[in-house]
Tab-separated table of C-alpha atoms and ligand atoms in Angstrom:
chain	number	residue	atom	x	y	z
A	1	UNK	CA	104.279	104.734	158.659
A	2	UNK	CA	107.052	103.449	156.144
A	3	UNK	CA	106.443	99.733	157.319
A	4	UNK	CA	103.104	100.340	155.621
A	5	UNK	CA	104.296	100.736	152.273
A	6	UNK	CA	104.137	97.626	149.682
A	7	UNK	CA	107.290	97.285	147.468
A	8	UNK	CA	106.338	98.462	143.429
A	9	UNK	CA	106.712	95.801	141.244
A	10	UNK	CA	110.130	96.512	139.239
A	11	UNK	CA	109.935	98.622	136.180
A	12	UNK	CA	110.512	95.846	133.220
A	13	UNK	CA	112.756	98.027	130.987
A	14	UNK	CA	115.099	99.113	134.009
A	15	UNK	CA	115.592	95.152	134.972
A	16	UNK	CA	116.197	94.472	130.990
A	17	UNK	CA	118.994	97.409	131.137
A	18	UNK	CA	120.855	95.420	134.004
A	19	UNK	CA	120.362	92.210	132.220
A	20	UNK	CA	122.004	93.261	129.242
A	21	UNK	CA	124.734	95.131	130.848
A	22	UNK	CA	125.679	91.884	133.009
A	23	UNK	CA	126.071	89.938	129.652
A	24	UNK	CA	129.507	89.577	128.846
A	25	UNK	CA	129.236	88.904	124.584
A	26	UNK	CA	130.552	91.715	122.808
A	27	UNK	CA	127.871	91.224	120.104
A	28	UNK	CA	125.028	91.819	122.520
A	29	UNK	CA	122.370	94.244	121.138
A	30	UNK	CA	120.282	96.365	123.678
A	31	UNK	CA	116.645	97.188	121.680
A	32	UNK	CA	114.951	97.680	124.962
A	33	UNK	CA	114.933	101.498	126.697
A	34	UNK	CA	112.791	103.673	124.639
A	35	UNK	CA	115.930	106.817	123.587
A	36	UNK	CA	117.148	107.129	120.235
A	37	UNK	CA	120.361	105.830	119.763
A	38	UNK	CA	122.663	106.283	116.520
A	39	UNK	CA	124.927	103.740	114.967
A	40	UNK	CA	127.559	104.197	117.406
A	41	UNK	CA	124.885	103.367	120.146
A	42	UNK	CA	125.129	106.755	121.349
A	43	UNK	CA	122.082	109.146	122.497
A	44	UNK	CA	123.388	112.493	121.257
A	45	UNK	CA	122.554	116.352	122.066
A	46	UNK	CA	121.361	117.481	118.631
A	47	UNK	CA	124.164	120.303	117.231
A	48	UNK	CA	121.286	123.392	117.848
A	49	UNK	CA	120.115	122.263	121.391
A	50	UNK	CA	123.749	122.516	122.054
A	51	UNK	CA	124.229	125.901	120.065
A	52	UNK	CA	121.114	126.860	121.306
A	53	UNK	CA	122.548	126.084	125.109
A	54	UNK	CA	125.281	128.724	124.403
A	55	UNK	CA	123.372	131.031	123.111
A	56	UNK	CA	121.200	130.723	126.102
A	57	UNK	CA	124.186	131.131	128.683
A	58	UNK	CA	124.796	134.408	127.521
A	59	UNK	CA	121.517	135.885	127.243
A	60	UNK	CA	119.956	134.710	130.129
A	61	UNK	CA	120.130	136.931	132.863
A	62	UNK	CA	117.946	135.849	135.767
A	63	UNK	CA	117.017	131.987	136.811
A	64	UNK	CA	113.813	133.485	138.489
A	65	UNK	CA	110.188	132.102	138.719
A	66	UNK	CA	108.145	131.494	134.981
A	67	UNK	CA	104.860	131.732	134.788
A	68	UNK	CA	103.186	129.137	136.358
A	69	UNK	CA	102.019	127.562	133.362
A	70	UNK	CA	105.633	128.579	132.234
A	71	UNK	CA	106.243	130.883	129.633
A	72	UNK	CA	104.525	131.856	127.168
A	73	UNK	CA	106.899	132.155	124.231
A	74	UNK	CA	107.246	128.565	124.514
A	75	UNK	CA	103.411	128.179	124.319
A	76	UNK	CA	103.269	129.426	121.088
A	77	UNK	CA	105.927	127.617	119.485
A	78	UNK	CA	104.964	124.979	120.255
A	79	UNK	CA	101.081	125.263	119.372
A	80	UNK	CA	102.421	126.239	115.996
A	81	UNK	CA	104.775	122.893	115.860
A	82	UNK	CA	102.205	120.858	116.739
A	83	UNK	CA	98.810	122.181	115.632
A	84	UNK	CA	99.986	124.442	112.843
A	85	UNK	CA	97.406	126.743	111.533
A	86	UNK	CA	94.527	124.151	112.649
A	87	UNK	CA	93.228	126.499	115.257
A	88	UNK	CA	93.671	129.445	115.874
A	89	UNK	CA	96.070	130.597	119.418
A	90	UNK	CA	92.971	131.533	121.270
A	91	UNK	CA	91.128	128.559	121.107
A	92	UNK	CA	94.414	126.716	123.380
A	93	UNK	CA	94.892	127.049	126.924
A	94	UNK	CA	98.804	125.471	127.417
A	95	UNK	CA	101.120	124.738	130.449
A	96	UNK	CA	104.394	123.814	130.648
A	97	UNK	CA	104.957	120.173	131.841
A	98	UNK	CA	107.927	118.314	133.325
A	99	UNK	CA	108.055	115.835	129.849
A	100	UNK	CA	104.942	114.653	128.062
A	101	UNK	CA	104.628	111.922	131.270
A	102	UNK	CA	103.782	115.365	133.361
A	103	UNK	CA	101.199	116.571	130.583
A	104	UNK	CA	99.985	113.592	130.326
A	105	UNK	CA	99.439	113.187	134.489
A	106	UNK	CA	97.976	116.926	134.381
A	107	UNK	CA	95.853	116.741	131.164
A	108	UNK	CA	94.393	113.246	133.603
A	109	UNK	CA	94.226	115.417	136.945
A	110	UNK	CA	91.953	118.076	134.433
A	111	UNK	CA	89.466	115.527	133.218
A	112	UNK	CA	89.511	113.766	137.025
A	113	UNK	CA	88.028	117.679	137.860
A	114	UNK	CA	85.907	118.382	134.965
A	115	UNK	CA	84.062	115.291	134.552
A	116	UNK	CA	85.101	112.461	136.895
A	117	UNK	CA	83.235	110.490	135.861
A	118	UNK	CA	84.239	110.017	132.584
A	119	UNK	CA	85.934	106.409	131.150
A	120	UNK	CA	89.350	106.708	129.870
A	121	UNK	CA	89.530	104.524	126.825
A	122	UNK	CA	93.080	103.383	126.043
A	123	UNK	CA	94.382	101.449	122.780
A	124	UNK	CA	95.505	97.618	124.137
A	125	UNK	CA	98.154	97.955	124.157
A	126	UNK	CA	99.352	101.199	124.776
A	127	UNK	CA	102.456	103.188	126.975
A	128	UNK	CA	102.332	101.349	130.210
A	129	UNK	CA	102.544	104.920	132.209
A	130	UNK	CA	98.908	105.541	130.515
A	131	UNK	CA	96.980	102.951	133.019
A	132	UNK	CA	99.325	102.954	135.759
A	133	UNK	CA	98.699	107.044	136.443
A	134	UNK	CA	94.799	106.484	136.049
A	135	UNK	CA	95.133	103.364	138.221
A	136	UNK	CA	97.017	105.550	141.047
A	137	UNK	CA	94.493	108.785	140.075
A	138	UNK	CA	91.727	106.314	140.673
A	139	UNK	CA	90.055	106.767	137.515
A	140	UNK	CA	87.682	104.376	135.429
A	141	UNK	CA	89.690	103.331	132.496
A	142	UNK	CA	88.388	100.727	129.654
A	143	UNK	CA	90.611	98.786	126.536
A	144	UNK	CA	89.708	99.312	123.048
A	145	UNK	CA	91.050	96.857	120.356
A	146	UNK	CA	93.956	98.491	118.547
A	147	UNK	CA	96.562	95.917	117.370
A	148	UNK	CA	95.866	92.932	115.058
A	149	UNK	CA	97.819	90.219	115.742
A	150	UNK	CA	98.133	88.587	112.667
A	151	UNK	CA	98.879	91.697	110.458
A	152	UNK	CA	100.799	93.352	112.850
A	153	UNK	CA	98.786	96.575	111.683
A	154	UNK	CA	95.997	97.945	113.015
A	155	UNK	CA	92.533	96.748	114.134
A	156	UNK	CA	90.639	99.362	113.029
A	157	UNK	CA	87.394	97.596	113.280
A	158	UNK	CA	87.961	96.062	116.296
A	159	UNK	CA	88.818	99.777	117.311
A	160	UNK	CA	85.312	101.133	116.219
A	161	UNK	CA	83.224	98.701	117.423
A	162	UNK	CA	85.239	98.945	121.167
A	163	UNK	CA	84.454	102.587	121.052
A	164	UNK	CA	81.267	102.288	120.678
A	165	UNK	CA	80.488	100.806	123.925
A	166	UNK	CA	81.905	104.473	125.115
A	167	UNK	CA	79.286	106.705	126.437
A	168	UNK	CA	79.246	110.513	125.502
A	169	UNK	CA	81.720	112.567	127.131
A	170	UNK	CA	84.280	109.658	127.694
A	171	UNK	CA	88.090	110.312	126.865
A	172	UNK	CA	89.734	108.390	124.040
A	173	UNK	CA	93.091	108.073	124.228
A	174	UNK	CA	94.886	108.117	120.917
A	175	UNK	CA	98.819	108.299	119.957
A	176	UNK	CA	99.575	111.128	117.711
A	177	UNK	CA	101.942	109.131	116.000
A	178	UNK	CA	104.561	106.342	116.356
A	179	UNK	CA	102.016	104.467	118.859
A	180	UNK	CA	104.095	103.004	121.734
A	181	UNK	CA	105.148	100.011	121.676
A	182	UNK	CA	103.212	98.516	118.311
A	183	UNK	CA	105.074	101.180	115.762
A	184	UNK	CA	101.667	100.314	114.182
A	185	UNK	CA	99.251	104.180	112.952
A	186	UNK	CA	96.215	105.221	111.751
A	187	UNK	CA	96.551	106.214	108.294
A	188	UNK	CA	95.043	109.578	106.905
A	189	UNK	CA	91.734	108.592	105.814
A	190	UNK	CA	91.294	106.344	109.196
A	191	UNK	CA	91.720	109.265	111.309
A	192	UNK	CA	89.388	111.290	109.451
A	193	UNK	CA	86.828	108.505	110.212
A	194	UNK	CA	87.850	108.089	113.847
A	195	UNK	CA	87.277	112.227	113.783
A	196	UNK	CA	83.996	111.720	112.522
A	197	UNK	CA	82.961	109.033	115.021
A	198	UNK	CA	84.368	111.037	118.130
A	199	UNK	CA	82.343	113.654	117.064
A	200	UNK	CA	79.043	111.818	116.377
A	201	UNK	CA	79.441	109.846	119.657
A	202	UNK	CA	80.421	113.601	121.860
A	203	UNK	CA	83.520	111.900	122.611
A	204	UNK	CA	86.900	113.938	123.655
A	205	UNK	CA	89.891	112.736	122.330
A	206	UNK	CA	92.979	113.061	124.487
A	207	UNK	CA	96.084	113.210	121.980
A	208	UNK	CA	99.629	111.929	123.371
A	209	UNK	CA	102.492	113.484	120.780
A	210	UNK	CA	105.987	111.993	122.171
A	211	UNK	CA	107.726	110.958	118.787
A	212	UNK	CA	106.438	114.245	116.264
A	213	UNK	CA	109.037	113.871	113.189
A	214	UNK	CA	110.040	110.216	113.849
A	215	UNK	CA	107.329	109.102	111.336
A	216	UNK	CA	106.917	110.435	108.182
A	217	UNK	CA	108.060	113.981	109.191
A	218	UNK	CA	106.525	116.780	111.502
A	219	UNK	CA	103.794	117.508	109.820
A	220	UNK	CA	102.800	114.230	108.315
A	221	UNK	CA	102.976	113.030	112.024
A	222	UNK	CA	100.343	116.023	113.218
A	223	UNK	CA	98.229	115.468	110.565
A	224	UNK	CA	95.742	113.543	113.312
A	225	UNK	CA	96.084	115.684	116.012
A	226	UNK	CA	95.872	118.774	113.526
A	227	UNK	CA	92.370	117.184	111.924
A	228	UNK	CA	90.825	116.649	115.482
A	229	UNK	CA	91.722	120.172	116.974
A	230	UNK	CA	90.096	121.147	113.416
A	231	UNK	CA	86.893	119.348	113.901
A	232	UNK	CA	85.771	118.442	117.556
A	233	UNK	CA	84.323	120.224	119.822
A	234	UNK	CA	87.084	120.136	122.476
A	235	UNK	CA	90.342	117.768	123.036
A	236	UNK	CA	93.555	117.785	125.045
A	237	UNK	CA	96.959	117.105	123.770
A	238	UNK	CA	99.944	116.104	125.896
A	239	UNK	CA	102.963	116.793	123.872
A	240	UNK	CA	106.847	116.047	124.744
A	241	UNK	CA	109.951	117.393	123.719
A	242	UNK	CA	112.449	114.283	125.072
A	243	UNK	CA	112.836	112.625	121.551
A	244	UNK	CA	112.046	115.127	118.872
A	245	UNK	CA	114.910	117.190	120.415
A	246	UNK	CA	116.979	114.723	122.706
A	247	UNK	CA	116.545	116.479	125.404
A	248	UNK	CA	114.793	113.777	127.800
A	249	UNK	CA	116.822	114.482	131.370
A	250	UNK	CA	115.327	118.418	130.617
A	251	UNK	CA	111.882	117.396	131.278
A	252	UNK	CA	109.968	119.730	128.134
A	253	UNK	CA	106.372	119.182	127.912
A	254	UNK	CA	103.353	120.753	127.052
A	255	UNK	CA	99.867	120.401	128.025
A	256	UNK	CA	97.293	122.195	125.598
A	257	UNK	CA	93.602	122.080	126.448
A	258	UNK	CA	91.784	123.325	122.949
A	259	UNK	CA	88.380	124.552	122.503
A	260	UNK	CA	86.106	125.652	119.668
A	261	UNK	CA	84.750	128.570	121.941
A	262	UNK	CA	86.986	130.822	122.593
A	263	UNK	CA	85.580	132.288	125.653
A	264	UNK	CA	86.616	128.902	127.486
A	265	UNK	CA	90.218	129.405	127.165
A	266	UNK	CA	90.505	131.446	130.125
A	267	UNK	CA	88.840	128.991	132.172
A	268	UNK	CA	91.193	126.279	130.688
A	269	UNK	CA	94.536	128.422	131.525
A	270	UNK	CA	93.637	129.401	134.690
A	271	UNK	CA	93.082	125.775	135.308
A	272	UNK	CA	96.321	124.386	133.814
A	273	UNK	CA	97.756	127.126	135.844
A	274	UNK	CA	96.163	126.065	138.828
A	275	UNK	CA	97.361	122.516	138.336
A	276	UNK	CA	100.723	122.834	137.409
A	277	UNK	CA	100.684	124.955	141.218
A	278	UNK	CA	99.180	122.301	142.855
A	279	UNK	CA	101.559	120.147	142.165
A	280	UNK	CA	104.759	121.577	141.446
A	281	UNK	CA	104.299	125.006	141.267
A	282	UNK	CA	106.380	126.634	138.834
A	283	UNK	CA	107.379	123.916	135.655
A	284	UNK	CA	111.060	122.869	134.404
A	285	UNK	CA	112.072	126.192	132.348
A	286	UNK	CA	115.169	125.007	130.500
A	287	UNK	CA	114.390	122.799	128.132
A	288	UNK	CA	111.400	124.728	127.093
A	289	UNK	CA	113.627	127.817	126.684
A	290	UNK	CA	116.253	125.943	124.427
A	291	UNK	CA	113.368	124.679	122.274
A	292	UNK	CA	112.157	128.174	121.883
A	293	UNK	CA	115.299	129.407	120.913
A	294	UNK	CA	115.549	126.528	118.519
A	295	UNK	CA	112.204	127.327	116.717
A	296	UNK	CA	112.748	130.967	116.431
A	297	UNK	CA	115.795	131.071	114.970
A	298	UNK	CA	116.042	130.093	111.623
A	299	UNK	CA	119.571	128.914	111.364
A	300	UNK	CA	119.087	126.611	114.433
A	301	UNK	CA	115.380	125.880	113.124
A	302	UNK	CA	116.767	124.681	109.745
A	303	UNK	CA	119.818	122.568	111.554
A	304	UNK	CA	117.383	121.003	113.636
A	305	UNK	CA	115.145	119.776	111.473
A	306	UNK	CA	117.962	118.968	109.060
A	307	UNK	CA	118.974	116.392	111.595
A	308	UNK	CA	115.784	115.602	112.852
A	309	UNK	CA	115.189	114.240	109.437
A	310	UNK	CA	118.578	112.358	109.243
A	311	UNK	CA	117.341	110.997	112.411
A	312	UNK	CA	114.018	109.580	110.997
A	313	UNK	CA	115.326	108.599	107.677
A	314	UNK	CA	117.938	106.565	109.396
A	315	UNK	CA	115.128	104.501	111.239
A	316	UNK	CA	113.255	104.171	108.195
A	317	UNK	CA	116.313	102.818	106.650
A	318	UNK	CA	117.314	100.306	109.468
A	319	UNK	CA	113.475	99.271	109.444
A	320	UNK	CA	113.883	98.502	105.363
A	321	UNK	CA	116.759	96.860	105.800
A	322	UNK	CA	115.808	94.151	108.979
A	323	UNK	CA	112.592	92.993	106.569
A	324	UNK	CA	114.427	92.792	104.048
A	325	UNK	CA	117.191	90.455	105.718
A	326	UNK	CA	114.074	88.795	106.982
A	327	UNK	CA	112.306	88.076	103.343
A	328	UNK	CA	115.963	86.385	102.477
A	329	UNK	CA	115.830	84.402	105.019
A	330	UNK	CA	112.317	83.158	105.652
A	331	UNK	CA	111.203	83.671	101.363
A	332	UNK	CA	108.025	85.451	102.236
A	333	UNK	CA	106.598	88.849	103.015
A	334	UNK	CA	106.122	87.986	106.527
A	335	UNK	CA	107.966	90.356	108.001
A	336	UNK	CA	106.919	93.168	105.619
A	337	UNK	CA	105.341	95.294	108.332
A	338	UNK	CA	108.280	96.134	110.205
A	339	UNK	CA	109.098	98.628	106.765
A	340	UNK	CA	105.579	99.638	107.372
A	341	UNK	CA	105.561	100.433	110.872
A	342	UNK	CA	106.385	104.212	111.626
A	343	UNK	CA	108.556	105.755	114.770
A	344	UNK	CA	110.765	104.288	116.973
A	345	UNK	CA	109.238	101.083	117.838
A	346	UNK	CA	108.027	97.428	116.230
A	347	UNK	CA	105.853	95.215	117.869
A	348	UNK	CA	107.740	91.811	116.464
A	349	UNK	CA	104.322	89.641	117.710
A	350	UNK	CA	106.760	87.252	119.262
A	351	UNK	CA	105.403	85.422	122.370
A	352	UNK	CA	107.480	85.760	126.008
A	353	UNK	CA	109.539	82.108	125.410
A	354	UNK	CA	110.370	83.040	121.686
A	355	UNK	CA	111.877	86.879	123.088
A	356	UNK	CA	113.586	84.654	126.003
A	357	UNK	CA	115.214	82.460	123.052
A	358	UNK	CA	116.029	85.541	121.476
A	359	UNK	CA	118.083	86.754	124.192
A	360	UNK	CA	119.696	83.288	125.106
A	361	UNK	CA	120.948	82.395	121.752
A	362	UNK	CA	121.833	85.822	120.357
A	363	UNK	CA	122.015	87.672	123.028
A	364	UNK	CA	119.019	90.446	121.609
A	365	UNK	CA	117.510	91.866	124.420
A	366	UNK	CA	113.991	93.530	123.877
A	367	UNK	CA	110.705	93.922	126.230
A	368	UNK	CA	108.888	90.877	126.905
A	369	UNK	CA	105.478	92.082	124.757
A	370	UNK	CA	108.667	91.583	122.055
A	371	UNK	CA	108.768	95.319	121.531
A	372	UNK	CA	111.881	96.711	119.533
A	373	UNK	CA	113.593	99.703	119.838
A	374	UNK	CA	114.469	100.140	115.802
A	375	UNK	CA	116.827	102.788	117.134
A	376	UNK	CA	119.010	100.142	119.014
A	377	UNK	CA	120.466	98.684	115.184
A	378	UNK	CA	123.177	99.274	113.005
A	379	UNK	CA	124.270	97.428	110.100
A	380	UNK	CA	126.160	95.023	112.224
A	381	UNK	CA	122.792	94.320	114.452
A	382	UNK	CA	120.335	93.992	111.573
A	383	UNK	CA	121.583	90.082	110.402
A	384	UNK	CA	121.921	89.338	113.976
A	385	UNK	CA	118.739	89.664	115.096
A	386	UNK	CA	117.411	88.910	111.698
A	387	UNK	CA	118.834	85.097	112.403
A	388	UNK	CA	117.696	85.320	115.962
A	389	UNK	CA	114.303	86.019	114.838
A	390	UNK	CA	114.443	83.195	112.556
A	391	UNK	CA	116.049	81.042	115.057
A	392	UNK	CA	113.049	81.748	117.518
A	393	UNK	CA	110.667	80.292	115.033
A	394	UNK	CA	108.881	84.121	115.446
B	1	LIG	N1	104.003	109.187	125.651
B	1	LIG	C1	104.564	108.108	125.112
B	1	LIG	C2	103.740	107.232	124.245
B	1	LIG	C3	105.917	107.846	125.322
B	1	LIG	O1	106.462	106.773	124.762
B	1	LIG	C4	106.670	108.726	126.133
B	1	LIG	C5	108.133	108.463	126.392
B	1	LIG	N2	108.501	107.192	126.655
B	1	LIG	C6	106.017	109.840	126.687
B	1	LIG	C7	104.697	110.033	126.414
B	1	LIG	C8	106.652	110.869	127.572
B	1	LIG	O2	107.969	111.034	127.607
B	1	LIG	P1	108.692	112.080	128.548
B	1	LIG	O3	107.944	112.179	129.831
B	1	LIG	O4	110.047	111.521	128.723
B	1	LIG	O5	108.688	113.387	127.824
């Protein structure tokens, strides 16, 4: 049987992590792997996931079976964090996932039941693990035009028109916020529009949330998903936990399912339910239970989001300061967007050779499609890529 399988094609990001660790120059700068990383390069436990780990040790008294869906408690919190008061809790069928990727797989395996025949409309480009699960689910998937090119912001007419070709009861999938890899969002007013147009074409929107409060702050970064649960009919959201509160190896997730009608959200949790059971029974309970004793306890709650916003402010900051070591060098407003792209990541719009030069001459390592991981700076990194960049003829 095994001498049937075909070798997977590496994963990119893995190969550019051995790459830069085999380069011997001390000024090397590693913007590839999508984690947060502070100035000191490190990936740290936030102070109440850690507090809230304690806390945990000594009230927990049984590692038994959740729910299958997982529990509860951590439902609601995090239907509040995300959708606020935009529905109300029983209009949302949720499961605990292993990380937004396993929402994201079930919220899939739920449409590939309900309607399979239904087109999955992705943004070009999007999170490669969007088309390579509906590739290996088998499911039709279609490209609408998201990023522009020249402006580095994005297309939204490109992205209307696109949609339009959709037929009713297709999926859209849209980034809540800090779209992977372009860094490049839908502002306020466009996702009102986009709202309205889902709703005139019966179109379901399928909402991935990985980077809530790496933008312009948690609820500034829900505003999108917040207006659609307001306003259409029905949607899914696949929501993770790994950056918002560093806990990626945990595997927190959530899959919510939200209706208008109320009397479908049985249907919907007994379906999550089902599922989650189908594939691996009972979900990852830890990092769902530190979360919920983050959000429901004010002291931790307020820590949290105290250095949840240092985190985000910090990107913002490196983001201001790499344009504006870019409009001294190059004297123009070229680079301008990078201030004005939100989350973790920048698509730079540099072409494969220039992001090979890159690497060559300064040692900057980043993903081919010349995506940066913001993150990956400090004040030491920002003039060195900023001369790379300029050195690349980007
Ligand atoms: N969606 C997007 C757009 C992402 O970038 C990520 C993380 N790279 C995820 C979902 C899911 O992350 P995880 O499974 O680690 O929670």
């Amino acid at each position: 049987m095994f001498e049937t399988l075909k070798a997977q094609p590496a994963d990119k990001i893995l190969s550019l992590m051995a790459a830069y660790r085999a380069d011997p120059r001390d000024d090397k700068v590693d913007l590839g792997v999508g984690v947060y990383k502070n100035a000191d390069g490190q990936t740290p436990i936030m102070r109440a996931v850690k507090a809230a780990e304690k806390k945990l040790w000594e009230v927990e008294d049984t590692k038994s079976y959740t729910g299958l869906a997982g529990d509860t408690g951590y439902h609601d919190v995090m239907r509040n964090l995300i959708l606020g008061d935009a529905v109300s809790p029983d209009q949302v069928a949720a499961a605990a996932t292993p990380g937004g990727t396993g929402a994201i797989r079930q919220g899939l395996e739920l449409i590939k039941m309900a309607s399979p025949q239904a087109t999955i409309w992705l943004s070009a480009p999007t999170w490669p693990n969007h088309p390579s699960i509906i590739k290996y689910l088998g499911m039709p998937m279609a490209e609408y035009r998201y990023f522009d090119a020249d402006t580095r912001g994005v297309d939204f007419g490109g992205m209307l028109t696109d949609l339009d070709q959709a037929k009713a009861g297709d999926i859209v999938l849209l980034h809540g916020c800090c779209h992977n890899p372009t860094g490049a969002n839908l502002t306020a007013s466009q996702w009102q529009e986009v709202a309205d147009f889902l709703k005139a074409k019966q179109l379901i929107p399928f909402v991935d949330i990985a980077y809530q409060g790496f933008g312009d702050g948690l609820d500034a970064d829900a505003f999108g998903v917040r207006h659609l649960a307001k306003t259409q009919p029905e949607m899914l959201v696949a929501a993770s936990c790994s950056k918002n509160f560093g806990i990626y190896r945990e595997r927190a997730g959530v899959l919510m399912a939200i209706s208008q009608d109320p009397a479908k959200t049985a249907l919907n949790q007994g379906t999550v339910a089902f599922l989650n059971r189908q594939n691996f029974s009972f979900p990852p309970d830890h990092g769902a239970r530190l979360v919920t004793l983050v959000l429901n306890d004010a002291e931790l709650r307020t820590d949290w989001l105290n250095e949840l916003e240092d985190i985000r402010t910090g990107m913002l900051g490196l983001r201001q300061q790499l344009s504006d070591a870019l409009r001294k060098r190059t004297n123009s407003d070229k680079f301008d967007f990078i201030a004005q792209h939100r989350g973790m990541f920048s698509r730079l719009g540099a072409t494969e050779a220039q992001v090979e030069a890159m690497r060559e001459s300064h040692g900057i390592y980043m993903v081919s499609d010349s995506r940066l991981n913001i993150a990956g700076l400090n004040a030491q990194s920002v003039p060195i890529l900023a001369d790379a960049i300029v050195a690349a003829g980007v």
